[in-house]
Coordinates of C-alpha atoms in Angstrom, one line a residue:
M1 CA -95.8 -75.4 -162.6
S2 CA -98.5 -75.8 -160.0
L3 CA -98.1 -77.5 -156.7
P4 CA -98.8 -81.2 -156.4
Q5 CA -102.5 -81.6 -155.4
T6 CA -102.7 -83.1 -151.9
A7 CA -106.3 -81.9 -151.3
T8 CA -109.1 -81.9 -153.9
E9 CA -108.6 -81.2 -157.5
A10 CA -109.2 -77.6 -158.6
G11 CA -112.9 -76.9 -158.6
E12 CA -113.8 -80.3 -157.1
L13 CA -116.4 -80.4 -154.3
I14 CA -116.6 -83.2 -151.9
S15 CA -119.2 -84.3 -149.3
L16 CA -118.8 -84.0 -145.5
E17 CA -118.3 -87.8 -145.3
E18 CA -115.4 -87.6 -147.8
L19 CA -113.9 -84.7 -146.0
T20 CA -113.8 -86.6 -142.7
R21 CA -112.2 -89.6 -144.5
R22 CA -109.5 -87.4 -146.0
T23 CA -108.7 -85.4 -142.9
G24 CA -109.4 -88.0 -140.2
I25 CA -111.4 -85.3 -138.3
S26 CA -114.8 -86.2 -137.0
V27 CA -118.0 -84.6 -138.3
R28 CA -118.7 -83.2 -134.9
N29 CA -115.3 -81.5 -134.8
I30 CA -115.5 -80.2 -138.4
R31 CA -118.8 -78.6 -137.5
F32 CA -117.4 -77.2 -134.3
Y33 CA -114.4 -75.7 -136.1
T34 CA -116.8 -74.1 -138.6
T35 CA -118.8 -72.4 -135.8
R36 CA -115.5 -71.1 -134.4
G37 CA -114.5 -69.6 -137.8
L38 CA -111.5 -71.9 -138.2
V39 CA -112.9 -73.1 -141.6
P40 CA -115.5 -71.6 -143.8
A41 CA -119.1 -72.7 -143.9
P42 CA -119.9 -75.5 -146.4
I43 CA -120.8 -74.5 -150.0
R44 CA -124.6 -75.1 -150.3
K45 CA -126.1 -76.8 -153.4
G46 CA -129.7 -77.3 -152.7
R47 CA -130.1 -79.0 -149.3
S48 CA -126.6 -80.4 -149.3
G49 CA -123.3 -78.9 -148.2
Y50 CA -120.1 -79.5 -150.0
Y51 CA -116.4 -78.7 -149.3
S52 CA -113.6 -77.5 -151.5
S53 CA -109.8 -77.7 -151.4
D54 CA -109.8 -74.6 -149.2
H55 CA -111.8 -76.4 -146.5
L56 CA -109.4 -79.3 -146.7
A57 CA -106.3 -77.2 -146.5
R58 CA -107.5 -75.2 -143.5
L59 CA -108.5 -78.4 -141.7
E60 CA -105.1 -79.9 -142.3
L61 CA -103.5 -76.7 -140.9
V62 CA -105.7 -76.9 -137.8
R63 CA -104.7 -80.5 -137.3
E64 CA -101.0 -79.6 -137.7
L65 CA -101.3 -76.8 -135.1
Q66 CA -103.0 -79.2 -132.7
A67 CA -100.2 -81.7 -133.2
H68 CA -97.8 -79.0 -132.0
G69 CA -99.7 -78.4 -128.8
F70 CA -101.5 -75.2 -129.8
T71 CA -104.6 -74.5 -127.7
L72 CA -107.9 -73.7 -129.4
A73 CA -107.5 -70.0 -128.5
A74 CA -104.0 -70.0 -130.0
I75 CA -105.2 -71.8 -133.2
E76 CA -108.0 -69.2 -133.5
R77 CA -105.4 -66.4 -133.3
Y78 CA -103.1 -68.0 -135.8
V79 CA -105.9 -68.7 -138.3
A80 CA -107.3 -65.2 -137.9
K81 CA -104.1 -63.8 -139.5
I82 CA -104.7 -65.8 -142.7
P83 CA -106.8 -63.9 -145.2
D84 CA -110.2 -65.3 -146.1
D85 CA -109.2 -65.4 -149.8
A86 CA -105.9 -67.2 -149.2
S87 CA -105.4 -70.0 -151.7
P88 CA -105.0 -73.6 -150.6
E89 CA -101.4 -73.3 -151.8
T90 CA -100.8 -70.4 -149.4
I91 CA -102.4 -72.3 -146.6
A92 CA -100.2 -75.3 -147.4
L93 CA -97.2 -72.9 -147.1
H94 CA -98.1 -72.2 -143.5
R95 CA -98.1 -75.9 -142.8
T96 CA -94.8 -76.4 -144.6
L97 CA -93.1 -73.6 -142.7
L98 CA -94.7 -74.5 -139.4
A99 CA -93.2 -77.8 -138.3
P100 CA -89.5 -77.1 -138.9
W101 CA -89.6 -73.9 -136.9
M102 CA -91.6 -75.1 -133.9
A103 CA -89.7 -75.3 -130.6
E104 CA -89.8 -78.7 -128.9
L105 CA -93.0 -79.2 -127.0
P106 CA -92.7 -78.5 -123.3
E107 CA -92.7 -81.4 -120.8
T108 CA -95.2 -81.4 -117.9
L109 CA -93.4 -81.9 -114.6
T110 CA -94.4 -81.9 -110.9
R111 CA -92.6 -79.4 -108.6
K112 CA -90.4 -82.2 -107.3
E113 CA -89.5 -83.3 -110.8
L114 CA -88.8 -79.7 -111.9
T115 CA -86.5 -79.3 -108.9
K116 CA -84.6 -82.4 -109.8
R117 CA -84.2 -81.3 -113.4
A118 CA -83.1 -77.8 -112.3
G119 CA -80.4 -79.4 -110.0
R120 CA -81.4 -77.1 -107.1
A121 CA -84.4 -75.8 -105.1
L122 CA -86.5 -73.3 -106.8
S123 CA -88.3 -70.6 -104.8
D124 CA -91.6 -69.0 -105.9
D125 CA -89.6 -66.0 -107.0
D126 CA -87.4 -68.2 -109.0
L127 CA -90.4 -69.8 -110.7
D128 CA -91.8 -66.3 -111.4
T129 CA -88.5 -65.4 -113.1
L130 CA -88.4 -68.6 -115.2
N131 CA -92.0 -68.0 -116.2
A132 CA -91.1 -64.4 -117.3
L133 CA -88.3 -65.9 -119.4
G134 CA -90.7 -68.2 -121.1
I135 CA -89.2 -71.4 -119.6
V136 CA -91.6 -72.6 -116.9
F137 CA -95.4 -72.3 -117.1
P138 CA -97.6 -73.3 -114.1
T139 CA -100.8 -75.3 -115.0
K140 CA -104.1 -75.6 -113.2
Q141 CA -103.2 -79.0 -112.0
G142 CA -100.3 -77.8 -109.8
R143 CA -97.8 -79.0 -112.4
Y144 CA -95.5 -77.1 -114.7
Q145 CA -94.9 -77.1 -118.4
V146 CA -91.1 -76.8 -118.9
A147 CA -89.0 -75.9 -121.9
L148 CA -86.3 -78.3 -120.9
A149 CA -83.9 -77.2 -123.6
H150 CA -83.7 -73.8 -122.0
L151 CA -84.0 -74.8 -118.3
S152 CA -80.3 -74.9 -117.6
V153 CA -79.8 -71.5 -119.1
G154 CA -82.6 -70.1 -117.0
V155 CA -81.2 -71.6 -113.8
S156 CA -77.8 -70.1 -114.6
L157 CA -79.5 -66.7 -114.9
L158 CA -81.1 -67.3 -111.5
D159 CA -77.7 -68.1 -110.0
L160 CA -76.5 -64.7 -111.3
G161 CA -79.4 -63.0 -109.5
M162 CA -81.5 -61.8 -112.5
P163 CA -84.4 -59.7 -111.2
T164 CA -87.9 -60.8 -112.3
D165 CA -88.8 -57.4 -113.7
A166 CA -85.6 -57.5 -115.8
A167 CA -86.6 -61.0 -117.1
L168 CA -90.1 -59.7 -118.0
A169 CA -88.6 -56.7 -119.8
A170 CA -86.2 -58.9 -121.7
Q171 CA -89.0 -61.3 -122.7
D172 CA -91.1 -58.4 -124.1
I173 CA -88.1 -57.4 -126.2
F174 CA -87.6 -61.0 -127.4
L175 CA -91.2 -61.4 -128.3
A176 CA -91.5 -58.1 -130.2
H177 CA -88.4 -58.5 -132.3
G178 CA -88.9 -62.3 -132.7
R179 CA -92.4 -61.7 -134.1
A180 CA -91.0 -59.1 -136.6
I181 CA -88.2 -61.5 -137.7
A182 CA -90.7 -64.3 -138.1
D183 CA -93.1 -62.2 -140.1
E184 CA -90.3 -61.0 -142.4
L185 CA -88.8 -64.5 -142.9
T186 CA -92.3 -65.9 -143.7
D187 CA -92.8 -63.1 -146.2
L188 CA -89.4 -64.0 -147.7
F189 CA -90.4 -67.6 -148.2
K190 CA -93.8 -66.6 -149.7
T191 CA -92.4 -64.1 -152.2
K192 CA -89.0 -65.5 -153.1
V193 CA -88.3 -69.0 -151.9
W194 CA -91.7 -70.7 -152.4
P195 CA -92.3 -69.4 -156.0
A196 CA -88.7 -70.4 -157.1
Y197 CA -89.0 -73.9 -155.8
V198 CA -92.5 -74.4 -157.1
E199 CA -91.4 -73.2 -160.6
G200 CA -88.6 -75.7 -160.4
G201 CA -91.0 -78.6 -159.6
A202 CA -90.1 -79.1 -156.0
T203 CA -92.5 -81.1 -153.8
P204 CA -93.8 -79.9 -150.4
D205 CA -91.4 -82.3 -148.7
Q206 CA -88.4 -80.8 -150.5
I207 CA -89.4 -77.3 -149.6
R208 CA -89.8 -78.5 -145.9
E209 CA -86.3 -79.8 -146.1
V210 CA -85.0 -76.4 -147.3
V211 CA -86.7 -74.7 -144.3
E212 CA -85.2 -77.3 -141.9
R213 CA -81.7 -76.7 -143.2
F214 CA -82.3 -72.9 -143.3
K215 CA -83.2 -72.8 -139.6
P216 CA -79.7 -73.4 -138.0
V217 CA -78.2 -70.9 -140.5
T218 CA -80.8 -68.3 -139.5
V219 CA -80.2 -68.9 -135.8
A220 CA -76.4 -68.6 -136.3
A221 CA -76.9 -65.4 -138.4
L222 CA -79.1 -63.9 -135.7
V223 CA -76.5 -64.6 -133.0
A224 CA -73.7 -63.2 -135.1
A225 CA -75.8 -60.0 -135.8
Y226 CA -76.6 -59.7 -132.1
E227 CA -72.9 -60.0 -131.1
S228 CA -71.9 -57.5 -133.8
A229 CA -74.5 -55.0 -132.6
V230 CA -73.5 -55.4 -128.9
N231 CA -69.8 -54.9 -129.8
E232 CA -70.8 -51.8 -131.8
T233 CA -72.8 -50.5 -128.9
K234 CA -69.9 -51.0 -126.6
R235 CA -67.6 -49.1 -128.9
E236 CA -70.0 -46.2 -129.2
T237 CA -70.4 -46.1 -125.4
V238 CA -66.6 -46.0 -124.9
A239 CA -66.2 -43.3 -127.5
R240 CA -68.9 -41.1 -125.9
R241 CA -67.3 -41.5 -122.4
A242 CA -63.9 -40.6 -123.9
R243 CA -65.1 -37.2 -125.2

């Protein structure tokens, strides 16, 4: 069974005007995205340009990424990883998997507001450490983008005296292994979960719900695996010292 068509029907070509109506994206922006390589060039038939379900799927993905606060540069990096010959269904998969796994968008605060939220004064060194941990990001306007859900944890680490270089090293580890886990989980959904639900007639909304429910299970499993690995490392360390 094929996926429900949310874009154009298979093989159907639409005009630029129709594309803007369906996506809500202006002609100017569509042309800009085309020049940046976010969507393919239009399909030429004579002097006119037409668009397919591939164009529509990619524009919908760009719009979804923007809604989650991705910068243009971040969107370009994300889209660059999608093969040029990816089907509209594969692109729709990226949209389906994207939203449930996105962290809450950071909140922009002044230094005074950040200090109030942190519950104590924050030195420049403290801010550097929180930045290394991926919690606080300075902006050009003298404000800070803050991942509020993690701020209290970051402040507790500051209270324990975590060095900035250790925070940077830890963040590198988190990013490296986090990317590997994300890539493998995405591949799992592409090769096993997605086909099974499509064959069973599930809608994109139903698949999205599966991902949403799978997220807390995955987080719990990662924590359990980490705790198990730490305990095993401790046992091995004690055994080596006892020799």
